[in-house]
mmCIF file of N, CA and C in Angstrom:
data_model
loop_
_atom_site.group_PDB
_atom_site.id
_atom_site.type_symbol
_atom_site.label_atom_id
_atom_site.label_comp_id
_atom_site.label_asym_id
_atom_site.label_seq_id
_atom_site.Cartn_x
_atom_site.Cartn_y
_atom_site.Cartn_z
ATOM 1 N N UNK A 1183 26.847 21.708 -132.560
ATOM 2 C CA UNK A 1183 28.274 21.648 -132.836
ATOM 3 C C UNK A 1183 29.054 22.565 -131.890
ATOM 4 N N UNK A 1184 28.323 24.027 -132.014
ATOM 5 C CA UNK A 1184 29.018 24.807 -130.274
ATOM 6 C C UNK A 1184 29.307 23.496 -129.585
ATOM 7 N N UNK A 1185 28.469 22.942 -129.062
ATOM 8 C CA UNK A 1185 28.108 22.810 -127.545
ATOM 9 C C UNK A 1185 29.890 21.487 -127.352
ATOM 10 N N UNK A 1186 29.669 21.191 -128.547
ATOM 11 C CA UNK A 1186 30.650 19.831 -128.901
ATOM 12 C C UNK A 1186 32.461 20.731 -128.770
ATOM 13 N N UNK A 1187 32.328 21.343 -129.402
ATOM 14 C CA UNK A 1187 33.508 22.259 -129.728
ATOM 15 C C UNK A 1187 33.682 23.201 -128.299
ATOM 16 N N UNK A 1188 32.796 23.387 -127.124
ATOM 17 C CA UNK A 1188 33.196 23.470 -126.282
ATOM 18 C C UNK A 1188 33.599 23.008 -125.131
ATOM 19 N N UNK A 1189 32.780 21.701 -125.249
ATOM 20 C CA UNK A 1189 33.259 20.663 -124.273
ATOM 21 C C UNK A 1189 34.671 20.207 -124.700
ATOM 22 N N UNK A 1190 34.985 20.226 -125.860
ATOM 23 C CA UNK A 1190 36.312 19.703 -126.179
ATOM 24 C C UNK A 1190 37.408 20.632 -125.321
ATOM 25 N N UNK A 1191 36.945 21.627 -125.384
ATOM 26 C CA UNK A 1191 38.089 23.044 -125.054
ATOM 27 C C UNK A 1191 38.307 22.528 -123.339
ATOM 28 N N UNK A 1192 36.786 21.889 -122.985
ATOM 29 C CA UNK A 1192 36.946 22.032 -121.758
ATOM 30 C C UNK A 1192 37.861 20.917 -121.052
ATOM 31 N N UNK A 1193 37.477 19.661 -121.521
ATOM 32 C CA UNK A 1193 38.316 18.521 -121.532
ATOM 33 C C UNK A 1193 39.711 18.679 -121.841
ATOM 34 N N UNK A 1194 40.452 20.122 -122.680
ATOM 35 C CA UNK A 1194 41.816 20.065 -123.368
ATOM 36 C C UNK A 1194 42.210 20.398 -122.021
ATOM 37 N N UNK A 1195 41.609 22.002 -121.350
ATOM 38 C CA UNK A 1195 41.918 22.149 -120.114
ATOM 39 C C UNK A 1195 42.065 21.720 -118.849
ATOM 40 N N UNK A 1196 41.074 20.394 -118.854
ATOM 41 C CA UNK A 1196 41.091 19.848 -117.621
ATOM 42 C C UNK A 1196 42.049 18.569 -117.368
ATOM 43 N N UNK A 1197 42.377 18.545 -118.655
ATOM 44 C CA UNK A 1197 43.798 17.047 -118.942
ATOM 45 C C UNK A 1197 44.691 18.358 -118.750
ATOM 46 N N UNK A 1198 45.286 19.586 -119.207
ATOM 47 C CA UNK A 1198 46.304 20.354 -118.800
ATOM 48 C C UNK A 1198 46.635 20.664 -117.414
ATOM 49 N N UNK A 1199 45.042 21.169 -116.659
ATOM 50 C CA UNK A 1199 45.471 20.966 -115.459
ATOM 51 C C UNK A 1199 45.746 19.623 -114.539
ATOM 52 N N UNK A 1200 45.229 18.715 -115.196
ATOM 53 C CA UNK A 1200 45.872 17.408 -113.916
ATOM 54 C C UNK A 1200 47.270 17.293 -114.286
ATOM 55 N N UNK A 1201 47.425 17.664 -116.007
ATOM 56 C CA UNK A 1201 48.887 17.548 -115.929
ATOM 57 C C UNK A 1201 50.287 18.117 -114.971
ATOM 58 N N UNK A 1202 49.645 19.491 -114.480
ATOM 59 C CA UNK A 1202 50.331 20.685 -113.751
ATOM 60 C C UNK A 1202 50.005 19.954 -112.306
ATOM 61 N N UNK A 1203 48.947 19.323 -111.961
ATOM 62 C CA UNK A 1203 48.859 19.079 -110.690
ATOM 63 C C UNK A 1203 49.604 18.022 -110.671
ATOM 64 N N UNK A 1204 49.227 16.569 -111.375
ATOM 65 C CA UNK A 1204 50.222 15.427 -110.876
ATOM 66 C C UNK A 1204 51.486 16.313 -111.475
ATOM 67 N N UNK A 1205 52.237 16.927 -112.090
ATOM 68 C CA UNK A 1205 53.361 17.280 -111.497
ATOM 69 C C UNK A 1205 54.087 18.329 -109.947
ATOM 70 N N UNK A 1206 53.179 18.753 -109.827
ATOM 71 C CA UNK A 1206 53.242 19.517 -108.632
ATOM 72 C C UNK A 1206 53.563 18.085 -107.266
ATOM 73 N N UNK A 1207 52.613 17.177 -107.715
ATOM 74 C CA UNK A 1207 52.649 16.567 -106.530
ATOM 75 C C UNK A 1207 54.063 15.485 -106.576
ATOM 76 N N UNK A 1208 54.592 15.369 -107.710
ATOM 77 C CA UNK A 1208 55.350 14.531 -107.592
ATOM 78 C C UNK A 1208 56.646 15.171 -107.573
ATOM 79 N N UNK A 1209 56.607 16.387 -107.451
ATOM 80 C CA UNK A 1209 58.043 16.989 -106.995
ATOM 81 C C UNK A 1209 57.598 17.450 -105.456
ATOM 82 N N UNK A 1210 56.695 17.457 -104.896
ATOM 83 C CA UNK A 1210 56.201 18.034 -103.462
ATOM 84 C C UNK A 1210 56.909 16.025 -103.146
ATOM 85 N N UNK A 1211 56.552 15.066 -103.651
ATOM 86 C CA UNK A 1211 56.916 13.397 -103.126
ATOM 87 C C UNK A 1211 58.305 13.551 -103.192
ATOM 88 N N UNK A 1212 59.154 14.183 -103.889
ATOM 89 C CA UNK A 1212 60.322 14.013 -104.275
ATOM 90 C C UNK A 1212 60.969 14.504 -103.073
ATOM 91 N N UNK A 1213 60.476 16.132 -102.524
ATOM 92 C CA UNK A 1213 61.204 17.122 -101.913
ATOM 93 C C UNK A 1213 61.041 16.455 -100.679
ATOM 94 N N UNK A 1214 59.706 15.711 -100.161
ATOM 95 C CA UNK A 1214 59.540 15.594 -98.936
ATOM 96 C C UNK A 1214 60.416 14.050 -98.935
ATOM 97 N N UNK A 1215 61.047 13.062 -100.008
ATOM 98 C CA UNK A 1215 61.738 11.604 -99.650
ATOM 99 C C UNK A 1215 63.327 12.166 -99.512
ATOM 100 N N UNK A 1216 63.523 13.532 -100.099
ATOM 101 C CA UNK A 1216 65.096 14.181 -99.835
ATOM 102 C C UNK A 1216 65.341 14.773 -98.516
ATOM 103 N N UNK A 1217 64.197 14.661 -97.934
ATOM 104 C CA UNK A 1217 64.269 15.691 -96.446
ATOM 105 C C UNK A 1217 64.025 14.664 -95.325
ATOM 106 N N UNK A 1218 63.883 13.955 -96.059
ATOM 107 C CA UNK A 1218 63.046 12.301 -94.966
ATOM 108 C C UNK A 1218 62.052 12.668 -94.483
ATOM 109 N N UNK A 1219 61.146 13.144 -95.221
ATOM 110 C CA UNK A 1219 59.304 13.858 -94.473
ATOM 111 C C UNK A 1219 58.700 12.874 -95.222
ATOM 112 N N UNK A 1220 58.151 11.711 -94.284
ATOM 113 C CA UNK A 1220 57.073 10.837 -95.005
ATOM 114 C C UNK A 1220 56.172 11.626 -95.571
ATOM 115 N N UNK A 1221 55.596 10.452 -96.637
ATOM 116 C CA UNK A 1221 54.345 10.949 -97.537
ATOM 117 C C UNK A 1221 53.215 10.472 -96.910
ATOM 118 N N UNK A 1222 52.002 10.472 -96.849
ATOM 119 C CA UNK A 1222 51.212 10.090 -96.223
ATOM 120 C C UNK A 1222 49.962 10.014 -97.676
ATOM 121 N N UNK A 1223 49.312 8.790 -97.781
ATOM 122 C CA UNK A 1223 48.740 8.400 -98.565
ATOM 123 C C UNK A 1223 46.894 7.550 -97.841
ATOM 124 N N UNK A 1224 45.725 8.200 -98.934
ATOM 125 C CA UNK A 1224 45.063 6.973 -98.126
ATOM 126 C C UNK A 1224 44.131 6.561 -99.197
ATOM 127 N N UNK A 1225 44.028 5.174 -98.868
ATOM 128 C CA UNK A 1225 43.297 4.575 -100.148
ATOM 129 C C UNK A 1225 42.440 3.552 -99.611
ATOM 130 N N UNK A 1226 41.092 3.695 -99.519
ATOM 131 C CA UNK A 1226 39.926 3.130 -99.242
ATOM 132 C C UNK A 1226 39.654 3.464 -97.598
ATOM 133 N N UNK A 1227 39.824 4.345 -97.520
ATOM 134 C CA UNK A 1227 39.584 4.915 -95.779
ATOM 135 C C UNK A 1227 41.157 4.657 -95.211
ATOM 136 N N UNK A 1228 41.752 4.475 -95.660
ATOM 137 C CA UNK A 1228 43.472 3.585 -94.655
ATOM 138 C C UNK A 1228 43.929 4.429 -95.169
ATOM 139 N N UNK A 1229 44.883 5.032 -94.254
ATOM 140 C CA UNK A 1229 45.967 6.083 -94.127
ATOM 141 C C UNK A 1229 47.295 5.141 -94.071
ATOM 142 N N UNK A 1230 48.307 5.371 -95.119
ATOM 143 C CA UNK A 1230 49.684 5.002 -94.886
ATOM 144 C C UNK A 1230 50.567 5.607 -94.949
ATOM 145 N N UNK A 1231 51.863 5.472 -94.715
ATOM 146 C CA UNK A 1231 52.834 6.136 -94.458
ATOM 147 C C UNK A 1231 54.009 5.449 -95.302
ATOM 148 N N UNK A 1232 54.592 6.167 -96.026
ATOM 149 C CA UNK A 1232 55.785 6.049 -97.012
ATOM 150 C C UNK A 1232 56.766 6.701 -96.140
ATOM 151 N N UNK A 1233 57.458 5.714 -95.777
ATOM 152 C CA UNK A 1233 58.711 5.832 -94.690
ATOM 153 C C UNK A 1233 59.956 6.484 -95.418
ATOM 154 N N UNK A 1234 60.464 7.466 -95.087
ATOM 155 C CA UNK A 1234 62.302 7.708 -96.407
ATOM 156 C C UNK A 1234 62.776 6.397 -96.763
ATOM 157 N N UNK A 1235 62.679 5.306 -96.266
ATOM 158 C CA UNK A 1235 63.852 4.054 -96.397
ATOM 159 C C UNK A 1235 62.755 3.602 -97.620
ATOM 160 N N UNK A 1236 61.376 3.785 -97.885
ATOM 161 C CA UNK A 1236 60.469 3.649 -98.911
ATOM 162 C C UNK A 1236 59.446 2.325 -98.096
ATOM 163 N N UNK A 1237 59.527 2.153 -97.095
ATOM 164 C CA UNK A 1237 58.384 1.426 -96.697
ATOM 165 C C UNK A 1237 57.252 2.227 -96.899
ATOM 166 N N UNK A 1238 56.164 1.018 -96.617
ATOM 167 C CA UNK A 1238 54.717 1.188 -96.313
ATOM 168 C C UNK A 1238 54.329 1.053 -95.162
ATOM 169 N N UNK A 1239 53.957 1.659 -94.254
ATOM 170 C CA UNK A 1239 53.436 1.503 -92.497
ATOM 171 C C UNK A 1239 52.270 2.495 -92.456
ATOM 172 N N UNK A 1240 51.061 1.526 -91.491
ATOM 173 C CA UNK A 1240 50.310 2.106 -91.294
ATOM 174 C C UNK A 1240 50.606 2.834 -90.016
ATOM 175 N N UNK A 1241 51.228 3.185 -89.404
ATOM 176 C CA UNK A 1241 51.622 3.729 -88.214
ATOM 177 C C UNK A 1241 52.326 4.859 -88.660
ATOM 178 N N UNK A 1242 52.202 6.126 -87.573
ATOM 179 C CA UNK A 1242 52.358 7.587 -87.745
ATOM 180 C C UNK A 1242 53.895 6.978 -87.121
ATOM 181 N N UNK A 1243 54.964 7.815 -88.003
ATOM 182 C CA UNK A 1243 56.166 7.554 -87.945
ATOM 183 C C UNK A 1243 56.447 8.739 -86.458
ATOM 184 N N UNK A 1244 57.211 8.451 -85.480
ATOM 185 C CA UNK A 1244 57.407 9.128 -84.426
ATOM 186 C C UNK A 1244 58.191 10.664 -85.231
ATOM 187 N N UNK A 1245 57.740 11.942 -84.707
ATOM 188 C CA UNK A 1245 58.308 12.786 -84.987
ATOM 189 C C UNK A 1245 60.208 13.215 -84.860
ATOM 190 N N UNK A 1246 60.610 13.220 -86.088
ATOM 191 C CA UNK A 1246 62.167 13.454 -85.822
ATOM 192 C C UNK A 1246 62.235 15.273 -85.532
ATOM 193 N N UNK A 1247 63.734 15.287 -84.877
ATOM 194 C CA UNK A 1247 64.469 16.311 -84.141
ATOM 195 C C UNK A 1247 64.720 17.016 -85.212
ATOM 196 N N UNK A 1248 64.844 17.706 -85.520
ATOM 197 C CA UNK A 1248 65.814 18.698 -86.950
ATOM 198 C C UNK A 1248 67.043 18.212 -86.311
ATOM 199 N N UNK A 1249 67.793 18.182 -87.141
ATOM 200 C CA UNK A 1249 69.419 18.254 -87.466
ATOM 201 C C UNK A 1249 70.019 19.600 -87.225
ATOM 202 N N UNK A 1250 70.454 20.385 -85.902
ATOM 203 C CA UNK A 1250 71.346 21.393 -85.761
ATOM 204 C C UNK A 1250 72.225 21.547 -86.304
#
């Protein structure tokens, strides 16, 4: 019954932390679509690129200038 009652504790913690992480990451998606800094995503070996306008491109978006 330990062993049960601690795996539970451990599972409470490890759903708390993905909770803290997928939020971390979805305000890091937020900050970088307000600044126009693509997101860069990869899913099954393929790297894509979430463009500010919200496309999908597999192509590295050419580096922009800062705004003086």
């Amino acid at each position: 019954m330990a062993e049960t009652i601690e795996n539970s504790e451990v599972r409470r913690k490890a759903d708390e932390f993905l909770r803290i992480f997928r939020s971390a990451v979805r305000k890091a998606q937020a900050k970088n679509r307000r600044l126009g800094v693509p997101n860069v995503y990869w899913l099954n070996g393929v790297r894509y690129f979430e463009l500010p306008n919200g496309e999908l491109s597999r192509t590295a978006p050419e580096p922009q200038r800062p705004h003086i």
